[in-house]
Amino acid sequence: MSKALPEYPGKEALILTVEYPPGGADPIHRHDAHGFVYVLEGNIVMGVAGGREVTLGPGEAFHEGPEDLHTVGRNASSTKPARFVVFLLKDADKPAVLPPH
């Protein structure tokens, strides 16, 4: 779901569900957005440059800011999938995922 935010011209909220297969991971990337992750199923490992890695389970959340480089995003399990919701508050004209600078 994507929704323009008229009170904040040029901004939008984007909500999506991501599934990591067993052993799955994201490449290093950035969002240029406030990103909130909420784990639905399984366990994931998240981290940004300069921060520590955290392992999250169902009901736990993670935040990354517009200046953060998302260096770690992976399934903590090599045998079970993991699913989570991502909520991004971003510029409407930018893609949700961007390559590292």
Steps between C-alpha positions, in 0.01 A plus 500: 500500500620849413329816624586864430509720811341836412607650834861429397531604135723268300491223763325165499455199724577160351412173673612164367560145613839335445578130524851365535531135397718279721850650486373800301655846522490848347799669338632818663259783416340818627151646507540877549196457724394425852454124491324291760517120494255282696563125507200273438663157479845351549814686603693763307831679551507875426776758517613837369853636449647609833235313701488154646318209343179395674306177472125550506211258544122527460361821648838676509587810297795682346545859375742647249524869415533685169880526533557135595667246275322167545796263522333190647160356416473123510309201621653368822398146401630277224196271527193719562360804314458839667235762424479864602314822426692809388355849542690776319443874530672621184521753220222421254730528198769258626507121477457306824842334472811679374855377442767602752654845431 
